[in-house]
Amino acid sequence: MLVTTKEMFENAMKGNYAIGAFNINNMEIIQGIMDAAAECKSPVILQASSSAIKYARIGYLMKMVEAAQEEHPEVPFAIHLDHGPDFETCKMCIDAGFTSVMFDGSKYDFEENVRLTKEVVEYAHSKGVVVEAELGTLAGVEDEVSVEADDARYTDPMQAKEFVERTGCDSLAIAIGTSHGAYKFKGEARLRFDILAKVKELIPNTPIVLHGASTVIPELVDMCNKYGGNIPGAKGVPDEILNEASKSGVSKINVDTDLRLAMTAQIRKVFTEQPEAFDPRKYLTPAREQVKETVAHKMRDVFGSANRI
Ligand code: G3H
Ligand code: 13P
Ligand code: ZN
């Protein structure tokens, strides 16, 4: 069942758990995620970045979303634009049938972010679509050393309140120490739960989104490296921290890197162990299965979204 994230987030906030939002780029990833959601009886968000849309092509993407809906009518899921860069991209997705869009104005100054987000919110709401916005800058690994000293990069809770009130956005991505990709922390992984708590205190009814939330699953990194990969020292947000975030008011947790690792680890394994194999189904079948397992683990053991349908 294709839905917006409204009811999903209301339930997640009441039940103190988070909905997984997984990035999609192709059929195998969509199938792996949806199979996991069906098996775990978990609501889920499929999200596509603008580069994923360019890669998969929007017509194909929407037909696959339609197929997912037909195959798993019992699973409530949203199709969401991840990091929409401008009004035009958001509009294109809304017009194509997306049920949720993110406008990412985090690179603009506060006033410009408010102005641009509002424009998207007005159009989206007129079409029954919800909007995620972002305030604050996600940490880059190079900045990690000065984390405590540099509060400016983190979301300011007071600004978050003003931002939500002025834009009317439906959910808000905040910066509390995560970053995109496979290299999130040089030293110990730490998130600013104090900022999260303050944000929740000021805007308790706004669903909070955590980007850059892959665990960078060590087993998958090891498997990639074992079979010819070269991803040394990769590090993400440990399951325990994500579990705590899910229980502390984060309603949406974004995962892309872990699915990339899942696919790549299995494909590398087949390529190494069966150099004679050249049928794509030989490597895409275990890759899809690994996506499913990875997603199911998060739903069941980390985010708490299993058995919530
Ligand atoms: O947050 C960004 C996502 O990981 C999407 O990445 O733009 O390479 O598809 P992408
Ligand atoms: P990761 O790179 O940690 O998977 O983050 C994905 C994300 O935030 C997508 O918007
Ligand atoms: Zn992101």
Short mmCIF file of N, CA and C and ligand atoms in Angstrom, two decimals, residues 23 47 82-83 138 179-182 184 210-214 254-258, ligand 2:
data_model
loop_
_atom_site.label_atom_id
_atom_site.label_comp_id
_atom_site.label_asym_id
_atom_site.label_seq_id
_atom_site.Cartn_x
_atom_site.Cartn_y
_atom_site.Cartn_z
N ASN A 23 17.73 3.58 0.39
CA ASN A 23 17.92 4.13 -0.95
C ASN A 23 17.82 3.06 -2.02
N GLN A 47 13.52 5.30 -0.88
CA GLN A 47 13.88 6.66 -1.28
C GLN A 47 14.88 6.64 -2.42
N ASP A 82 14.98 11.67 -2.05
CA ASP A 82 16.04 11.91 -1.07
C ASP A 82 16.90 13.09 -1.55
N HIS A 83 17.15 14.04 -0.69
CA HIS A 83 18.00 15.20 -1.00
C HIS A 83 17.59 15.94 -2.28
N LEU A 138 25.66 18.11 7.86
CA LEU A 138 26.15 16.80 8.29
C LEU A 138 27.67 16.86 8.41
N SER A 179 27.37 11.39 9.17
CA SER A 179 27.77 11.89 7.86
C SER A 179 27.51 10.80 6.82
N HIS A 180 27.43 11.20 5.57
CA HIS A 180 27.16 10.21 4.51
C HIS A 180 28.41 9.38 4.21
N GLY A 181 28.19 8.18 3.70
CA GLY A 181 29.29 7.37 3.19
C GLY A 181 29.86 6.39 4.19
N ALA A 182 31.02 5.84 3.86
CA ALA A 182 31.58 4.71 4.63
C ALA A 182 32.60 5.15 5.68
N LYS A 184 32.62 7.60 8.62
CA LYS A 184 31.87 8.55 9.43
C LYS A 184 32.64 9.05 10.65
N LEU A 210 17.25 11.04 10.65
CA LEU A 210 18.71 10.90 10.78
C LEU A 210 19.29 10.43 9.45
N HIS A 211 20.06 11.32 8.83
CA HIS A 211 20.76 10.94 7.59
C HIS A 211 22.10 10.33 7.95
N GLY A 212 22.74 9.74 6.95
CA GLY A 212 24.09 9.21 7.16
C GLY A 212 24.13 8.19 8.27
N ALA A 213 23.13 7.32 8.31
CA ALA A 213 22.96 6.44 9.47
C ALA A 213 23.30 4.97 9.19
N SER A 214 24.10 4.73 8.16
CA SER A 214 24.53 3.34 7.94
C SER A 214 25.49 2.91 9.04
N ASN A 254 17.99 6.91 7.67
CA ASN A 254 18.37 6.74 6.27
C ASN A 254 19.57 5.81 6.08
N VAL A 255 19.39 4.86 5.18
CA VAL A 255 20.45 3.88 4.93
C VAL A 255 20.67 3.70 3.43
N ASP A 256 21.85 3.98 3.00
CA ASP A 256 22.23 3.71 1.62
C ASP A 256 23.52 2.88 1.59
N THR A 257 24.56 3.41 2.25
CA THR A 257 25.88 2.76 2.21
C THR A 257 25.83 1.26 2.55
N ASP A 258 25.06 0.87 3.57
CA ASP A 258 25.00 -0.54 3.94
C ASP A 258 24.44 -1.41 2.82
P1 13P B 2 24.55 6.49 4.53
O1 13P B 2 25.62 6.93 3.59
O2 13P B 2 25.04 6.44 5.94
O3 13P B 2 23.91 5.19 4.13
O4 13P B 2 23.40 7.61 4.51
C1 13P B 2 22.38 7.56 3.57
C2 13P B 2 21.55 8.79 3.56
O5 13P B 2 21.57 9.62 4.45
C3 13P B 2 20.66 8.96 2.42
O6 13P B 2 20.00 10.18 2.45
#
